[in-house]
Amino acid sequence: MNLLGVKAIYNFEMKRFFRTLFQSIASPVISTSLYFIVFGSAIASRMGEIDGVSYGAFIVPGLVMLSILTESVSNGSFGIYMPRFSGTIYEILSAPISSFEIVLGYVGAAATKSVAIGSIILITARVFVEYRIEHPIWMLIFLFLTSITFSLMGFIIGLWADGFEKLQVVPLLIITPLTFLGGSFYSIEMLPPLWQKVTLFNPVLYLVSGFRWSFYGISDVNIFTSLIMTLVFLFLGLVIVALIFKTGYKIRQ
Amino acid sequence: MQSNNEEIIQIKDLTKIYQDGLPALCNINLSIKKGEIFALLGPNGAGKSTLINIICGIVRPSAGEVYIGTSEIRKDYRMARSAIGLVPQELVTDMFERVIDTVNFSRGLFGKPQDPARTQKVLQDLSLWDKKDAKIITLSGGMKRRVMMAKALIHDPKILFLDEPTAGVDVNLRRDMWDMVRELQKTGVTIILTTHYIEEAQEMADRIGIINQGKLILVEEKNELMKKLGKKKLVLNLRTPLTKDISDLPLESSPDQLQLTYTYVMGNEEGISHIMRHLDERGIDYKDIRTEESSLEDIFVGIVGTKL
């Protein structure tokens, strides 16, 4: 196991995060504040409580999820896409490092950034609303699993993309709509019955629901269903990455 | 030459056909000796980079095996790759990184603990030490190439691949690069370089492999190659136009009868004194004498049938 190699990749990726520390922190803080101003203050007063939780507090887990999903995908994809784009990937490919170790370095760094940003958002949210975390361990499990899973998805996108626009397409056309429609800002019970059924096909629903349960003990779907679905996504990501490296798709001709 | 005939790389029946059906390498068999400088010479698109990239693990072979020492490049890739440093053809760097960081990154990537003394030595040897804190984007092209060499050397490889090391490099830098490569050879590093400059192969290499259209046409000691295929010419400029009969001597005369040329194979020079004696005896006086060697380029044209 080439742990020093993993560390080299991980540190290299984290350095980019720290080099742009201001953007890295400022953008989630600003966007979270905006959401709280718009949803929390302007709309919450007319929404009332959902299952005994004020609307402002209700959207906290959803907001964290929204940021984690987009940040994970964008960090995960950017990290591996840049060396492919610039050509510096030659060094990674010619190094005595396994595919698994490469993934560990890149995805590990992307997931670390996501967890950091998730934490920053939680702290920022505290300024606007009082929220509680009933099951902190579960909260961390979901936070980490989701960050890893979606950083892995991002990594796959970064391998697949052959242009900057493709890097943007998936987060913009798939992740963001799924997150908005996956109950980040509402309980699916508020939807008409048909749309409740449709939403069950949205993978993000399970992540948001599980995550929200760890805060308030309320959820749209069973907590174990959430956990199993999250693990299934993680497993799927791992299988796809393994296949990519096995076939050499777009990495090794 | 420092070679002790121990083989450090063995390539067996190596074939590469790209996914689009393009055959890049056909049945390459080649052994590289420890400590030598081996030049792979061939026109653009001949398969030089493909061969290097397969050995370094960037491209997958379609068939065949490559051994680095006793390690096969796929079965035992960690051992194999640990022994190799690669400087690719294109100048690709992380532009916003500092020189010292990118070099240390390479060492880590190859699984070696950081060693500030080693980093300093490598950077000093490549005249990069005073630029260690500079961002790569601020460096000149020649310096960027040296940064790439530092990255390739920082993990102490036994074998160094230089893919077109002097492409687009001016004459002075080219000389510098050649000196650096010779210095490296002295430290025991085996060097394989690709080039389409015949001059470079002629200048640097102990052995030369000529590759064209994916086939290794010929592998030969450089000196042997020159001897076998290199023709030499002795050119005599006469004081007065030739009037005497010299048809018994192997000489060609120029139309104005002022120049005589003797063509012979390198390493077979005994004919010269014979000719000179006869010219003296017949009172043919000359004012200038020179010899010309055929270049590798001439040799290559003879083998491949096209110019590089």
Coordinates of C-alpha atoms in Angstrom, one line a residue:
Chain A
M1 CA 0.0 0.0 0.0
N2 CA 1.5 3.3 -1.1
L3 CA 0.2 5.5 1.7
L4 CA 2.7 8.2 1.0
G5 CA 1.3 8.4 -2.5
V6 CA -2.2 8.7 -1.2
K7 CA -1.1 11.4 1.2
A8 CA 0.7 13.3 -1.6
I9 CA -2.5 13.4 -3.7
Y10 CA -4.7 14.2 -0.7
N11 CA -2.4 17.1 0.4
F12 CA -2.1 18.4 -3.1
E13 CA -5.9 18.6 -3.4
M14 CA -6.4 20.1 0.1
K15 CA -3.9 22.7 -0.7
R16 CA -6.1 24.0 -3.5
F17 CA -8.9 24.3 -0.9
F18 CA -6.7 26.3 1.4
R19 CA -5.3 28.4 -1.4
T20 CA -8.8 29.6 -2.2
L21 CA -9.9 29.5 1.4
F22 CA -11.8 32.7 1.1
Q23 CA -13.9 31.5 -1.8
S24 CA -14.2 28.1 -0.2
I25 CA -15.7 29.5 2.9
A26 CA -17.4 32.6 1.7
S27 CA -19.5 31.0 -1.0
P28 CA -21.3 28.5 1.3
V29 CA -21.7 31.1 4.0
I30 CA -23.2 33.7 1.6
S31 CA -25.5 31.2 -0.1
T32 CA -26.7 29.7 3.2
S33 CA -27.4 33.2 4.5
L34 CA -29.4 34.0 1.4
Y35 CA -31.4 30.9 1.7
F36 CA -32.2 31.8 5.3
I37 CA -33.1 35.3 4.5
V38 CA -35.4 34.2 1.6
F39 CA -36.8 30.9 3.0
G40 CA -36.2 31.3 6.7
S41 CA -37.4 34.8 7.2
A42 CA -39.6 35.8 4.3
I43 CA -41.4 32.5 3.8
A44 CA -41.1 30.7 7.2
S45 CA -43.5 33.2 8.8
R46 CA -46.3 32.0 6.5
M47 CA -45.3 28.3 6.5
G48 CA -45.9 27.4 10.2
E49 CA -44.4 24.4 11.7
I50 CA -43.7 21.0 10.0
D51 CA -44.1 18.1 12.5
G52 CA -43.4 20.4 15.3
V53 CA -40.3 21.9 13.8
S54 CA -40.2 25.5 12.7
Y55 CA -39.7 25.9 8.9
G56 CA -36.4 27.7 9.4
A57 CA -35.0 24.9 11.4
F58 CA -36.7 22.3 9.1
I59 CA -34.6 23.4 6.1
V60 CA -31.3 23.3 7.9
P61 CA -30.5 19.6 7.0
G62 CA -31.8 20.2 3.5
L63 CA -29.5 23.2 3.0
V64 CA -26.5 21.3 4.3
M65 CA -27.4 18.4 2.0
L66 CA -27.8 20.7 -1.0
S67 CA -24.3 22.2 -0.4
I68 CA -22.7 18.9 0.3
L69 CA -24.1 17.3 -2.9
T70 CA -23.0 20.1 -5.1
E71 CA -19.7 20.7 -3.5
S72 CA -18.8 17.0 -3.4
V73 CA -19.6 16.5 -7.1
S74 CA -17.8 19.7 -8.1
N75 CA -14.7 19.0 -6.0
G76 CA -14.6 15.3 -6.9
S77 CA -14.9 16.0 -10.6
F78 CA -12.6 19.0 -10.7
G79 CA -9.8 17.2 -8.8
I80 CA -9.3 14.4 -11.4
Y81 CA -10.4 16.4 -14.4
M82 CA -7.7 19.1 -14.0
P83 CA -4.7 16.7 -14.4
R84 CA -6.5 15.0 -17.3
F85 CA -7.0 18.4 -18.9
S86 CA -3.5 19.8 -18.2
G87 CA -1.8 16.5 -18.9
T88 CA -0.1 16.2 -15.5
I89 CA -2.0 12.9 -15.1
Y90 CA 0.9 11.2 -16.8
E91 CA 2.7 11.3 -13.4
I92 CA -0.2 9.7 -11.5
L93 CA -0.4 7.0 -14.1
S94 CA 3.3 6.2 -14.1
A95 CA 3.6 6.2 -10.3
P96 CA 3.6 3.0 -8.3
I97 CA 0.1 3.6 -7.0
S98 CA -3.0 1.5 -7.4
S99 CA -6.3 2.7 -8.8
F100 CA -7.8 2.3 -5.4
E101 CA -5.1 4.5 -3.8
I102 CA -5.7 7.2 -6.5
V103 CA -9.4 7.2 -5.7
L104 CA -8.7 7.3 -2.0
G105 CA -6.5 10.4 -2.4
Y106 CA -8.8 12.4 -4.7
V107 CA -12.2 11.3 -3.2
G108 CA -10.8 11.5 0.3
A109 CA -9.8 15.2 -0.2
A110 CA -13.1 16.1 -2.0
A111 CA -15.1 14.5 0.9
T112 CA -13.0 16.2 3.5
K113 CA -13.8 19.6 1.9
S114 CA -17.5 18.7 1.8
V115 CA -17.6 17.8 5.4
A116 CA -15.8 21.1 6.2
I117 CA -18.2 23.1 4.2
G118 CA -21.2 21.2 5.7
S119 CA -19.9 22.1 9.2
I120 CA -19.5 25.8 8.2
I121 CA -23.0 25.9 7.0
L122 CA -24.3 24.4 10.2
I123 CA -22.4 27.0 12.1
T124 CA -23.8 29.8 9.9
A125 CA -27.3 28.4 10.2
R126 CA -27.0 28.7 14.0
V127 CA -26.8 32.5 13.5
F128 CA -30.3 32.5 11.9
V129 CA -32.2 29.7 13.7
E130 CA -32.2 27.5 16.7
Y131 CA -31.9 23.9 15.7
R132 CA -31.1 20.7 17.6
I133 CA -29.3 17.5 16.6
E134 CA -31.0 14.6 18.3
H135 CA -28.8 11.9 16.9
P136 CA -25.3 13.4 16.4
I137 CA -23.7 10.0 15.6
W138 CA -26.2 9.3 12.8
M139 CA -25.8 12.9 11.7
L140 CA -22.1 12.3 11.2
I141 CA -22.6 9.0 9.6
F142 CA -24.9 10.5 7.0
L143 CA -22.7 13.5 6.6
F144 CA -19.6 11.4 5.9
L145 CA -21.4 8.7 3.8
T146 CA -23.0 11.3 1.6
S147 CA -19.9 13.3 1.2
I148 CA -17.9 10.2 0.2
T149 CA -20.6 8.9 -2.1
F150 CA -21.1 12.1 -4.0
S151 CA -17.4 12.9 -4.2
L152 CA -17.1 9.5 -5.8
M153 CA -19.9 10.4 -8.3
G154 CA -17.9 13.6 -8.9
F155 CA -14.8 11.6 -9.5
I156 CA -16.7 9.5 -12.1
I157 CA -17.9 12.7 -13.8
G158 CA -14.4 14.0 -13.8
L159 CA -13.2 10.9 -15.6
W160 CA -16.1 10.9 -18.1
A161 CA -16.1 14.6 -18.9
D162 CA -14.1 15.7 -21.9
G163 CA -14.8 19.4 -21.5
F164 CA -15.5 21.9 -18.9
E165 CA -19.1 22.2 -19.9
K166 CA -19.7 18.5 -19.2
L167 CA -18.3 19.1 -15.6
Q168 CA -21.1 21.7 -15.2
V169 CA -23.9 19.7 -16.9
V170 CA -24.4 17.0 -14.3
P171 CA -24.5 19.2 -11.2
L172 CA -26.7 21.7 -13.0
L173 CA -29.1 19.4 -14.8
I174 CA -29.2 16.4 -12.4
I175 CA -27.9 17.1 -8.9
T176 CA -29.5 20.5 -8.2
P177 CA -33.0 19.5 -9.5
L178 CA -32.9 16.2 -7.6
T179 CA -31.9 18.0 -4.5
F180 CA -34.6 20.7 -4.8
L181 CA -37.2 18.0 -5.6
G182 CA -36.0 15.6 -3.0
G183 CA -37.5 17.3 0.0
S184 CA -34.7 19.7 1.0
F185 CA -37.2 22.5 1.5
Y186 CA -40.4 20.7 2.2
S187 CA -41.8 17.4 3.5
I188 CA -43.0 15.2 0.7
E189 CA -46.3 14.9 2.7
M190 CA -47.1 18.3 1.4
L191 CA -47.1 17.0 -2.2
P192 CA -50.1 15.5 -4.0
P193 CA -50.2 11.6 -3.6
L194 CA -49.0 11.0 -7.2
W195 CA -45.9 13.2 -6.7
Q196 CA -45.2 11.6 -3.4
K197 CA -44.8 8.3 -5.3
V198 CA -42.7 9.9 -8.0
T199 CA -40.4 11.4 -5.4
L200 CA -39.7 8.0 -4.0
F201 CA -37.6 7.4 -7.2
N202 CA -35.4 10.4 -6.3
P203 CA -32.3 9.1 -4.6
V204 CA -31.7 12.4 -2.9
L205 CA -34.9 12.0 -0.9
Y206 CA -33.4 9.2 1.1
L207 CA -30.3 11.2 1.9
V208 CA -32.2 14.3 3.0
S209 CA -34.7 12.3 4.9
G210 CA -32.2 10.3 6.8
F211 CA -30.1 13.4 7.5
R212 CA -33.2 15.3 8.8
W213 CA -34.1 12.4 11.0
S214 CA -30.8 12.7 12.7
F215 CA -31.6 16.3 13.6
Y216 CA -35.3 16.2 14.6
G217 CA -36.3 12.5 14.6
I218 CA -38.8 13.2 11.8
S219 CA -38.4 11.7 8.3
D220 CA -40.2 11.0 5.1
V221 CA -38.9 7.5 4.8
N222 CA -37.6 5.0 7.3
I223 CA -34.2 5.7 8.7
F224 CA -32.8 2.3 7.7
T225 CA -34.2 2.6 4.2
S226 CA -32.3 5.9 4.1
L227 CA -29.1 4.2 5.3
I228 CA -29.4 1.3 3.0
M229 CA -30.1 3.5 0.0
T230 CA -27.0 5.7 0.9
L231 CA -24.9 2.6 1.1
V232 CA -26.3 1.3 -2.2
F233 CA -25.3 4.6 -3.9
L234 CA -21.8 4.3 -2.4
F235 CA -21.5 0.7 -3.6
L236 CA -22.7 1.7 -7.1
G237 CA -20.1 4.5 -7.2
L238 CA -17.4 2.0 -6.2
V239 CA -18.5 -0.5 -8.8
I240 CA -18.5 2.1 -11.6
V241 CA -15.0 3.4 -10.6
A242 CA -13.7 -0.1 -10.4
L243 CA -15.0 -0.8 -13.9
I244 CA -13.6 2.4 -15.2
F245 CA -10.1 1.5 -14.0
K246 CA -10.4 -2.1 -15.2
T247 CA -11.3 -1.1 -18.7
G248 CA -8.9 1.9 -18.6
Y249 CA -11.8 4.0 -20.0
K250 CA -10.5 7.5 -20.8
I251 CA -7.5 7.1 -18.5
R252 CA -5.2 4.4 -19.9
Q253 CA -5.6 3.8 -23.6
Chain B
M1 CA 30.5 3.2 -22.5
Q2 CA 29.5 1.9 -19.0
S3 CA 27.4 -1.0 -20.0
N4 CA 28.2 -4.2 -18.3
N5 CA 25.7 -6.2 -20.5
E6 CA 23.3 -6.7 -17.6
E7 CA 19.8 -6.2 -19.1
I8 CA 17.6 -3.7 -17.2
I9 CA 14.7 -3.7 -19.6
Q10 CA 13.4 -6.6 -21.6
I11 CA 10.7 -6.1 -24.1
K12 CA 9.1 -9.2 -25.5
D13 CA 6.8 -9.4 -28.5
L14 CA 5.2 -6.1 -27.6
T15 CA 2.3 -5.1 -29.7
K16 CA -0.1 -2.1 -29.4
I17 CA -3.2 -1.6 -31.4
Y18 CA -5.2 1.4 -30.3
Q19 CA -9.0 1.2 -29.9
D20 CA -9.6 2.9 -33.2
G21 CA -7.7 0.1 -34.9
L22 CA -4.5 2.0 -35.4
P23 CA -1.6 -0.4 -35.0
A24 CA 1.1 1.6 -33.2
L25 CA 3.6 -1.1 -32.4
C26 CA 4.2 -4.5 -34.0
N27 CA 6.0 -7.2 -32.2
I28 CA 8.8 -5.2 -30.6
N29 CA 11.6 -7.1 -29.1
L30 CA 14.3 -5.1 -27.4
S31 CA 16.7 -5.3 -24.4
I32 CA 18.2 -2.3 -22.8
K33 CA 21.5 -2.7 -21.0
K34 CA 22.1 -1.3 -17.6
G35 CA 23.9 2.1 -17.6
E36 CA 23.6 2.8 -21.3
I37 CA 22.1 5.7 -23.2
F38 CA 19.7 4.3 -25.7
A39 CA 18.2 6.5 -28.4
L40 CA 15.0 5.5 -30.1
L41 CA 15.1 7.3 -33.4
G42 CA 12.2 7.6 -35.8
P43 CA 10.0 10.0 -37.6
N44 CA 6.9 11.5 -35.9
G45 CA 4.2 8.9 -35.4
A46 CA 6.6 6.0 -35.6
G47 CA 5.6 4.7 -32.2
K48 CA 8.4 6.0 -30.0
S49 CA 6.1 7.7 -27.5
T50 CA 3.7 4.7 -27.5
L51 CA 6.6 2.4 -26.6
I52 CA 7.8 4.7 -23.8
N53 CA 4.2 5.2 -22.5
I54 CA 3.6 1.4 -22.3
I55 CA 6.8 0.8 -20.4
C56 CA 5.9 3.6 -17.9
G57 CA 2.3 2.4 -17.4
I58 CA 0.4 5.2 -19.2
V59 CA -0.7 3.1 -22.2
R60 CA -1.8 -0.5 -22.0
P61 CA -0.1 -3.0 -24.2
S62 CA -2.3 -5.1 -26.5
A63 CA 0.1 -8.1 -26.3
G64 CA 3.5 -8.9 -25.1
E65 CA 5.5 -8.4 -22.0
V66 CA 7.9 -5.9 -20.6
Y67 CA 10.3 -6.6 -17.7
I68 CA 12.0 -4.0 -15.6
G69 CA 14.7 -6.1 -14.0
T70 CA 12.6 -9.1 -13.0
S71 CA 9.4 -7.1 -12.5
E72 CA 6.7 -7.4 -15.2
I73 CA 5.2 -4.0 -15.8
R74 CA 1.6 -5.1 -15.2
K75 CA 1.9 -8.0 -12.8
D76 CA 4.4 -6.3 -10.6
Y77 CA 3.7 -2.7 -11.5
R78 CA 4.8 -1.2 -8.2
M79 CA 8.3 -2.5 -8.4
A80 CA 8.5 -1.8 -12.1
R81 CA 7.3 1.8 -11.9
S82 CA 9.4 2.6 -8.8
A83 CA 12.5 2.1 -10.9
I84 CA 11.4 4.5 -13.6
G85 CA 11.4 8.2 -14.1
L86 CA 9.6 9.8 -17.0
V87 CA 10.0 13.2 -18.6
P88 CA 7.2 13.3 -21.2
Q89 CA 7.3 15.2 -24.5
E90 CA 4.9 17.9 -23.6
L91 CA 5.7 20.5 -21.0
V92 CA 2.9 19.7 -18.6
T93 CA 3.1 21.2 -15.1
D94 CA 0.8 22.4 -12.3
M95 CA 1.3 26.0 -13.2
F96 CA 0.3 27.5 -9.9
E97 CA 2.5 25.2 -7.8
R98 CA 5.9 26.2 -6.5
V99 CA 8.9 24.4 -7.9
I100 CA 9.8 22.7 -4.6
D101 CA 6.3 21.7 -3.9
T102 CA 5.7 20.0 -7.2
V103 CA 9.0 18.2 -6.9
N104 CA 8.2 17.0 -3.4
F105 CA 4.8 15.9 -4.6
S106 CA 6.4 13.6 -7.1
R107 CA 8.6 12.0 -4.4
G108 CA 5.5 11.4 -2.3
L109 CA 3.6 10.0 -5.2
F110 CA 6.3 7.4 -5.7
G111 CA 5.9 6.3 -2.1
K112 CA 9.1 7.8 -0.7
P113 CA 9.3 9.9 2.5
Q114 CA 10.3 13.5 2.1
D115 CA 14.0 14.1 2.1
P116 CA 14.9 17.9 2.1
A117 CA 18.6 17.2 1.4
R118 CA 17.8 15.1 -1.6
T119 CA 15.4 17.7 -2.9
Q120 CA 18.0 20.4 -2.6
K121 CA 20.6 18.2 -4.4
V122 CA 18.3 17.5 -7.3
L123 CA 17.3 21.1 -7.6
Q124 CA 20.9 22.3 -7.4
D125 CA 22.1 19.8 -10.0
L126 CA 19.5 21.1 -12.4
S127 CA 20.3 24.8 -11.5
L128 CA 16.8 25.3 -10.1
W129 CA 17.6 25.8 -6.4
D130 CA 17.4 29.6 -6.6
K131 CA 14.0 29.2 -8.3
K132 CA 12.6 26.7 -5.7
D133 CA 10.0 29.1 -4.4
A134 CA 8.9 30.4 -7.8
K135 CA 5.6 29.4 -9.2
I136 CA 6.1 27.2 -12.3
I137 CA 4.0 29.6 -14.5
T138 CA 6.7 32.2 -14.1
L139 CA 9.5 30.0 -15.5
S140 CA 10.9 29.9 -19.0
G141 CA 10.3 26.8 -21.2
G142 CA 13.8 25.5 -20.6
M143 CA 13.4 25.8 -16.8
K144 CA 10.0 24.1 -17.0
R145 CA 11.6 21.2 -18.7
R146 CA 14.2 21.0 -16.0
V147 CA 11.4 21.1 -13.4
M148 CA 10.0 18.1 -15.1
M149 CA 13.4 16.4 -15.0
A150 CA 13.6 17.2 -11.3
K151 CA 10.2 15.6 -10.8
A152 CA 11.3 12.5 -12.7
L153 CA 14.6 12.2 -10.8
I154 CA 13.4 13.0 -7.2
H155 CA 12.5 9.4 -6.4
D156 CA 15.9 8.1 -7.5
P157 CA 14.9 6.1 -10.5
K158 CA 17.3 3.6 -12.0
I159 CA 15.9 4.3 -15.5
L160 CA 15.1 7.6 -17.0
F161 CA 12.9 8.1 -20.0
L162 CA 13.3 11.3 -21.9
D163 CA 10.6 11.7 -24.6
E164 CA 11.9 14.2 -27.1
P165 CA 14.0 16.0 -24.5
T166 CA 15.1 18.8 -26.8
A167 CA 12.1 19.3 -29.0
G168 CA 11.6 23.0 -29.4
V169 CA 14.7 23.8 -27.3
D170 CA 17.3 26.2 -28.5
V171 CA 20.9 25.2 -29.3
N172 CA 22.4 26.3 -26.0
L173 CA 19.8 24.6 -23.9
R174 CA 20.1 21.5 -26.0
R175 CA 23.8 21.4 -25.2
D176 CA 23.0 21.9 -21.5
M177 CA 20.5 19.0 -21.7
W178 CA 23.0 16.7 -23.3
D179 CA 25.5 17.6 -20.6
M180 CA 23.0 16.9 -17.9
V181 CA 22.1 13.5 -19.4
R182 CA 25.8 12.5 -19.6
E183 CA 26.2 13.5 -15.9
L184 CA 23.3 11.3 -15.0
Q185 CA 24.7 8.4 -16.9
K186 CA 27.8 8.8 -14.8
T187 CA 25.7 8.2 -11.7
G188 CA 24.6 4.9 -13.0
V189 CA 21.2 5.8 -14.4
T190 CA 20.1 4.1 -17.6
I191 CA 18.7 6.5 -20.1
I192 CA 16.3 6.0 -22.9
L193 CA 15.6 8.9 -25.1
T194 CA 13.5 9.3 -28.1
T195 CA 14.3 11.8 -30.7
H196 CA 13.8 12.7 -34.3
Y197 CA 17.0 14.7 -34.4
I198 CA 19.7 12.4 -35.8
E199 CA 22.3 14.7 -34.4
E200 CA 21.0 14.1 -30.9
A201 CA 21.2 10.3 -31.2
Q202 CA 24.6 10.6 -32.8
E203 CA 25.8 12.9 -30.1
M204 CA 24.4 11.1 -27.1
A205 CA 23.6 7.5 -27.6
D206 CA 25.7 4.4 -26.9
R207 CA 23.2 2.4 -28.9
I208 CA 20.5 3.4 -31.4
G209 CA 17.2 1.7 -32.2
I210 CA 15.5 2.9 -35.4
I211 CA 11.7 2.6 -35.3
N212 CA 9.4 3.3 -38.2
Q213 CA 5.7 2.6 -38.6
G214 CA 5.6 0.7 -35.3
K215 CA 8.4 -1.7 -36.3
L216 CA 11.8 -1.7 -34.8
I217 CA 13.9 -1.8 -37.9
L218 CA 17.3 -2.0 -36.4
V219 CA 19.2 -1.9 -33.1
E220 CA 22.9 -1.3 -33.2
E221 CA 25.8 0.1 -31.2
K222 CA 26.1 3.6 -32.5
N223 CA 29.8 3.1 -33.5
E224 CA 29.0 -0.2 -35.2
L225 CA 26.1 1.4 -37.0
M226 CA 28.3 4.2 -38.2
K227 CA 31.0 1.6 -39.3
K228 CA 28.6 -0.6 -41.1
L229 CA 26.6 2.0 -42.9
G230 CA 28.7 5.1 -42.5
K231 CA 30.6 6.0 -45.7
K232 CA 33.6 8.3 -45.5
K233 CA 34.9 10.4 -48.3
L234 CA 38.4 11.6 -48.8
V235 CA 38.4 14.8 -50.9
L236 CA 41.5 16.1 -52.5
N237 CA 41.7 19.6 -54.1
L238 CA 44.4 19.7 -56.8
R239 CA 46.7 22.6 -57.6
T240 CA 46.3 22.2 -61.3
P241 CA 43.7 20.3 -63.4
L242 CA 44.4 16.6 -63.6
T243 CA 46.2 15.6 -66.8
K244 CA 47.6 12.1 -65.9
D245 CA 45.7 8.9 -66.1
I246 CA 44.6 7.6 -62.7
S247 CA 41.9 5.1 -63.9
D248 CA 43.7 2.3 -62.0
L249 CA 43.0 4.1 -58.7
P250 CA 39.6 4.1 -57.0
L251 CA 39.1 7.8 -57.4
E252 CA 36.4 9.9 -59.0
S253 CA 37.4 13.2 -60.6
S254 CA 35.2 16.3 -60.8
P255 CA 34.2 17.6 -64.2
D256 CA 36.7 20.5 -63.9
Q257 CA 39.4 17.9 -63.0
L258 CA 40.4 19.9 -59.9
Q259 CA 38.9 17.6 -57.3
L260 CA 39.4 13.9 -56.6
T261 CA 37.1 11.9 -54.3
Y262 CA 37.8 8.5 -52.7
T263 CA 34.8 6.9 -51.0
Y264 CA 35.4 4.1 -48.5
V265 CA 33.7 2.4 -45.6
M266 CA 34.4 3.7 -42.1
G267 CA 37.0 1.6 -40.3
N268 CA 38.6 0.5 -43.6
E269 CA 41.1 3.3 -44.1
E270 CA 44.1 1.4 -45.5
G271 CA 43.3 2.4 -49.0
I272 CA 44.2 6.0 -48.2
S273 CA 48.0 5.6 -47.9
H274 CA 48.0 3.5 -51.1
I275 CA 46.3 6.3 -53.0
M276 CA 48.5 9.0 -51.5
R277 CA 51.7 7.1 -52.4
H278 CA 50.5 6.7 -56.0
L279 CA 49.6 10.3 -56.4
D280 CA 53.0 11.3 -55.1
E281 CA 54.8 9.0 -57.5
R282 CA 52.9 10.4 -60.4
G283 CA 53.6 14.0 -59.3
I284 CA 50.0 15.0 -58.7
D285 CA 50.1 17.9 -56.3
Y286 CA 47.2 18.8 -54.1
K287 CA 46.6 22.0 -52.0
D288 CA 43.9 20.8 -49.7
I289 CA 42.7 17.5 -48.3
R290 CA 39.6 16.7 -46.2
T291 CA 37.4 13.8 -45.1
E292 CA 33.6 13.8 -44.8
E293 CA 31.6 11.4 -42.7
S294 CA 28.1 10.4 -43.6
S295 CA 25.6 11.4 -40.9
L296 CA 23.0 9.2 -39.3
E297 CA 20.6 11.0 -41.5
D298 CA 22.3 9.5 -44.6
I299 CA 22.2 6.2 -42.9
F300 CA 18.6 6.5 -42.0
V301 CA 17.7 7.4 -45.5
G302 CA 19.6 4.3 -46.6
I303 CA 17.6 2.1 -44.3
V304 CA 14.1 3.5 -44.3
G305 CA 14.1 5.0 -47.7
T306 CA 12.6 8.3 -46.5
K307 CA 14.1 11.3 -44.9
L308 CA 13.3 11.9 -41.2

